[in-house]
Short mmCIF file of C-alpha atoms and ligand atoms in Angstrom, two decimals:
data_model
loop_
_atom_site.label_atom_id
_atom_site.label_comp_id
_atom_site.label_asym_id
_atom_site.label_seq_id
_atom_site.Cartn_x
_atom_site.Cartn_y
_atom_site.Cartn_z
CA MET A 1 15.45 21.00 -50.34
CA PRO A 2 14.53 22.87 -47.14
CA GLN A 3 13.87 26.58 -47.27
CA LEU A 4 16.81 28.43 -45.71
CA THR A 5 16.77 31.95 -44.25
CA LEU A 6 19.89 33.31 -42.60
CA PHE A 7 19.64 36.11 -40.03
CA ALA A 8 22.84 38.14 -40.18
CA SER A 9 24.17 41.49 -38.98
CA PRO A 10 26.74 43.47 -40.99
CA ARG A 11 30.34 42.35 -40.28
CA ALA A 12 29.19 40.13 -37.38
CA CYS A 13 30.23 36.49 -36.99
CA SER A 14 27.15 35.68 -39.09
CA LEU A 15 29.15 36.86 -42.13
CA ALA A 16 30.91 33.47 -42.12
CA CYS A 17 27.58 31.68 -42.58
CA HIS A 18 26.47 34.20 -45.19
CA ILE A 19 29.59 33.65 -47.33
CA ALA A 20 29.49 29.88 -46.78
CA LEU A 21 25.88 29.81 -48.00
CA GLU A 22 26.83 31.82 -51.06
CA GLU A 23 29.74 29.46 -51.79
CA SER A 24 27.58 26.40 -51.17
CA GLY A 25 25.31 26.75 -54.18
CA LEU A 26 22.31 26.20 -51.88
CA SER A 27 19.26 28.38 -52.37
CA TYR A 28 18.80 30.77 -49.42
CA ASN A 29 17.46 34.13 -48.29
CA VAL A 30 19.16 36.63 -45.99
CA ASN A 31 17.40 38.74 -43.42
CA ILE A 32 19.61 41.60 -42.20
CA VAL A 33 19.24 42.21 -38.45
CA LYS A 34 21.29 45.31 -37.57
CA ILE A 35 22.75 44.88 -34.08
CA ARG A 36 23.83 48.52 -33.98
CA GLU A 37 20.22 49.55 -34.41
CA GLY A 38 19.02 47.08 -31.76
CA GLN A 39 17.15 44.96 -34.31
CA HIS A 40 18.39 41.75 -32.62
CA LEU A 41 16.27 42.67 -29.61
CA THR A 42 12.97 43.37 -31.37
CA GLU A 43 10.01 41.16 -30.51
CA GLU A 44 9.96 39.95 -34.08
CA TYR A 45 13.57 38.74 -34.02
CA LEU A 46 13.25 37.30 -30.51
CA ARG A 47 10.42 35.14 -31.82
CA THR A 48 12.96 33.65 -34.26
CA ASN A 49 15.86 33.48 -31.81
CA PRO A 50 14.94 34.16 -28.16
CA TRP A 51 18.68 34.34 -27.39
CA GLY A 52 18.81 37.55 -29.46
CA LYS A 53 22.08 36.80 -31.25
CA VAL A 54 23.12 36.24 -34.85
CA PRO A 55 23.68 34.04 -36.74
CA ALA A 56 20.45 32.08 -36.82
CA LEU A 57 19.43 29.89 -39.73
CA ARG A 58 15.78 29.08 -40.27
CA ILE A 59 15.52 25.65 -41.89
CA ASP A 60 11.86 25.25 -42.86
CA ASP A 61 10.17 25.50 -39.44
CA GLU A 62 13.25 25.00 -37.27
CA VAL A 63 15.86 27.52 -36.19
CA LEU A 64 19.52 26.56 -35.86
CA THR A 65 21.90 28.85 -33.94
CA GLU A 66 25.68 28.95 -33.28
CA ALA A 67 28.03 29.72 -36.16
CA GLN A 68 29.87 26.42 -35.86
CA ALA A 69 26.66 24.37 -36.06
CA ILE A 70 25.35 26.41 -38.99
CA LEU A 71 28.64 26.13 -40.90
CA SER A 72 28.67 22.40 -40.26
CA TYR A 73 25.07 22.12 -41.53
CA ILE A 74 25.94 24.10 -44.68
CA GLY A 75 29.01 21.94 -45.31
CA ASP A 76 27.01 18.73 -44.91
CA THR A 77 24.03 19.86 -46.98
CA SER A 78 25.90 21.32 -49.91
CA SER A 79 27.54 19.34 -52.71
CA ALA A 80 30.30 21.99 -52.93
CA SER A 81 32.86 20.06 -50.79
CA LEU A 82 33.01 22.69 -48.06
CA LEU A 83 33.77 20.18 -45.29
CA PRO A 84 36.16 17.21 -45.49
CA ARG A 85 34.56 13.79 -45.70
CA GLU A 86 37.62 11.66 -46.42
CA SER A 87 38.53 10.77 -42.82
CA ALA A 88 37.47 11.29 -39.23
CA LEU A 89 40.68 13.19 -38.54
CA ALA A 90 40.26 15.54 -41.50
CA ARG A 91 36.73 16.23 -40.34
CA ALA A 92 37.90 16.80 -36.75
CA ARG A 93 40.47 19.33 -38.03
CA ALA A 94 37.61 21.46 -39.38
CA HIS A 95 35.93 21.35 -35.97
CA GLU A 96 39.24 22.04 -34.23
CA TRP A 97 39.46 25.29 -36.20
CA MET A 98 35.83 26.27 -35.79
CA ASN A 99 35.80 25.60 -32.08
CA PHE A 100 38.99 27.59 -31.63
CA LEU A 101 37.42 30.50 -33.52
CA THR A 102 34.15 30.39 -31.57
CA ALA A 103 35.40 29.72 -28.09
CA THR A 104 38.75 31.48 -28.03
CA VAL A 105 39.26 33.96 -30.88
CA HIS A 106 35.77 35.50 -30.81
CA ILE A 107 35.95 35.86 -27.03
CA ALA A 108 39.45 37.40 -27.11
CA PHE A 109 37.96 40.47 -28.83
CA ARG A 110 35.40 40.98 -26.08
CA PRO A 111 37.38 43.29 -23.74
CA LEU A 112 37.84 45.67 -26.69
CA THR A 113 34.52 45.30 -28.48
CA LYS A 114 32.01 44.51 -25.72
CA PRO A 115 33.57 45.45 -22.34
CA GLN A 116 30.06 46.06 -21.01
CA TYR A 117 29.45 42.29 -21.15
CA LEU A 118 32.34 41.73 -18.75
CA VAL A 119 32.08 44.53 -16.17
CA ALA A 120 29.21 46.88 -15.33
CA ASP A 121 31.31 49.87 -14.31
CA PRO A 122 32.45 51.87 -17.40
CA SER A 123 35.36 53.35 -15.44
CA LEU A 124 36.90 49.85 -15.52
CA PHE A 125 36.74 49.54 -19.32
CA PRO A 126 40.26 51.00 -19.93
CA LYS A 127 41.77 48.57 -17.41
CA LEU A 128 39.92 45.68 -19.01
CA GLN A 129 41.17 46.72 -22.43
CA GLU A 130 44.72 47.03 -21.14
CA LEU A 131 44.48 43.44 -19.87
CA GLY A 132 42.69 42.21 -22.99
CA ILE A 133 45.13 43.52 -25.59
CA PRO A 134 48.06 41.14 -24.87
CA ASN A 135 45.67 38.18 -24.86
CA LEU A 136 44.11 39.30 -28.14
CA ARG A 137 47.55 39.68 -29.76
CA LYS A 138 48.65 36.27 -28.53
CA THR A 139 45.45 34.63 -29.77
CA LEU A 140 45.59 36.27 -33.19
CA LEU A 141 49.25 35.31 -33.56
CA GLU A 142 48.26 31.72 -32.86
CA VAL A 143 45.80 31.89 -35.77
CA ASP A 144 48.63 33.22 -37.94
CA ARG A 145 50.92 30.39 -36.81
CA ARG A 146 48.30 27.77 -37.66
CA LEU A 147 47.95 29.21 -41.18
CA GLU A 148 51.66 28.97 -41.98
CA GLY A 149 52.33 27.15 -45.26
CA ARG A 150 48.61 26.78 -46.00
CA THR A 151 46.56 28.13 -48.84
CA TRP A 152 43.33 27.55 -46.89
CA ALA A 153 42.70 26.72 -43.24
CA LEU A 154 42.50 22.98 -43.96
CA GLY A 155 45.25 22.91 -46.59
CA ASP A 156 44.60 22.92 -50.32
CA ASN A 157 40.81 23.07 -50.27
CA TYR A 158 38.59 26.00 -49.38
CA SER A 159 36.09 25.06 -46.66
CA VAL A 160 33.50 26.66 -44.36
CA VAL A 161 36.35 27.44 -41.96
CA ASP A 162 37.82 30.03 -44.33
CA PRO A 163 35.01 32.61 -44.29
CA TYR A 164 34.86 32.16 -40.50
CA LEU A 165 38.53 33.19 -40.35
CA LEU A 166 37.73 36.20 -42.51
CA VAL A 167 35.29 37.55 -39.91
CA PHE A 168 38.03 37.83 -37.30
CA TRP A 169 40.54 39.17 -39.82
CA ILE A 170 38.10 41.99 -40.57
CA TRP A 171 37.62 42.65 -36.86
CA SER A 172 41.40 42.66 -36.31
CA GLN A 173 41.79 45.33 -39.00
CA ARG A 174 39.20 47.70 -37.53
CA GLU A 175 40.74 51.14 -37.21
CA ASP A 176 40.37 51.08 -33.40
CA ILE A 177 41.87 47.58 -33.05
CA VAL A 178 44.59 47.33 -35.69
CA PRO A 179 47.07 49.53 -33.74
CA HIS A 180 47.09 46.86 -31.01
CA VAL A 181 47.65 43.91 -33.34
CA ALA A 182 50.95 42.45 -34.56
CA ASP A 183 51.74 41.75 -38.22
CA MET A 184 50.16 38.50 -39.30
CA PRO A 185 51.60 37.70 -42.75
CA ASN A 186 50.05 34.25 -43.16
CA TRP A 187 46.59 35.45 -42.19
CA LYS A 188 46.96 38.56 -44.33
CA ALA A 189 47.70 36.40 -47.37
CA HIS A 190 44.79 34.12 -46.50
CA ALA A 191 42.42 37.11 -46.24
CA ALA A 192 43.69 38.45 -49.58
CA ARG A 193 42.80 35.11 -51.20
CA ILE A 194 39.29 35.23 -49.75
CA PHE A 195 38.79 38.82 -50.88
CA GLU A 196 39.50 37.62 -54.44
CA ARG A 197 36.44 35.36 -54.39
CA ASP A 198 33.22 36.73 -55.88
CA ALA A 199 31.07 35.27 -53.09
CA THR A 200 32.94 37.27 -50.46
CA TRP A 201 32.21 40.70 -51.88
CA LYS A 202 28.72 39.74 -52.94
CA CYS A 203 27.88 39.01 -49.29
CA LEU A 204 29.81 41.95 -47.86
CA ASN A 205 28.07 44.32 -50.27
CA ARG A 206 24.69 42.82 -49.41
CA GLU A 207 25.48 43.66 -45.76
CA GLY A 208 26.38 47.23 -46.76
CA VAL A 209 30.14 46.71 -46.35
CA THR A 210 32.45 48.14 -49.01
CA PRO A 211 36.24 48.56 -49.31
CA ASP A 212 35.73 52.13 -48.07
CA ASN A 213 33.91 51.31 -44.82
CA ILE A 214 35.28 47.84 -44.01
CA ALA A 215 37.76 49.14 -41.39
CA ASN A 216 35.28 51.44 -39.64
CA ALA A 217 34.57 50.45 -36.07
N1 LIG B 301 28.39 31.58 -29.73
C1 LIG B 301 27.63 32.32 -30.70
C2 LIG B 301 27.93 33.80 -30.53
C3 LIG B 301 26.91 34.63 -31.26
C4 LIG B 301 27.13 36.11 -31.00
O1 LIG B 301 27.54 36.52 -29.90
N2 LIG B 301 26.86 36.92 -32.02
C5 LIG B 301 27.00 38.35 -31.88
C6 LIG B 301 27.43 38.97 -33.21
S1 LIG B 301 29.08 38.51 -33.63
C7 LIG B 301 25.66 38.94 -31.50
O2 LIG B 301 24.63 38.49 -31.96
N3 LIG B 301 25.68 39.98 -30.66
C8 LIG B 301 24.48 40.61 -30.21
C9 LIG B 301 24.67 41.12 -28.82
O3 LIG B 301 25.77 41.57 -28.54
O4 LIG B 301 23.75 41.03 -28.02
C10 LIG B 301 28.03 31.86 -32.12
O5 LIG B 301 29.17 31.44 -32.28
O6 LIG B 301 27.19 31.90 -33.03
#
């Protein structure tokens, strides 16, 4: 088996890969790269991932980036049935979810969490946030709609998509964001099911996240 090292920052989108690795039964190491402390921009980390983002997964001598690609790799490498194999359509449903989370849901948070990536002038941040909030609500409600009647994102079986959903649930419940978000009963129930799994808290705790600080911005 290849040697796997995941580079992850607390509560970042890399958490999905961290939990998926823990669920996968694969042997792996985690290297915590704290974005808040600028560790993603150190020379050492940039040698691993010149793009300076997490997640990154070192697989022997190669480095794989992008959460969706890493989750797909974990699902394909593990024997834990974390990605559907029974049909092309079932498989495509997993990618439909992951692509939606990467390209649309993650980005919908940006006006609130990283306005500086969208406009240079800080005096425009409140306006950007005002515009971003309705789009964020609409996008999160679409996640909730897609979860209706489902135990897990893909139906009856837990998959790599589920911890990816948890990342954005946690972001949506941040104390500075939750006042802007509608009730999402299906997603709330889904998150509660993930929080019951040992792997989830093992990874959160390893990243320094506890029930007491999970909602802190
Ligand atoms: N498209 C990338 C996005 C990766 C990304 O933006 N990660 C954030 C953490 S959630 C990051 O590394 N941010 C560092 C920064 O803001 O420069 C993926 O899906 O993996």
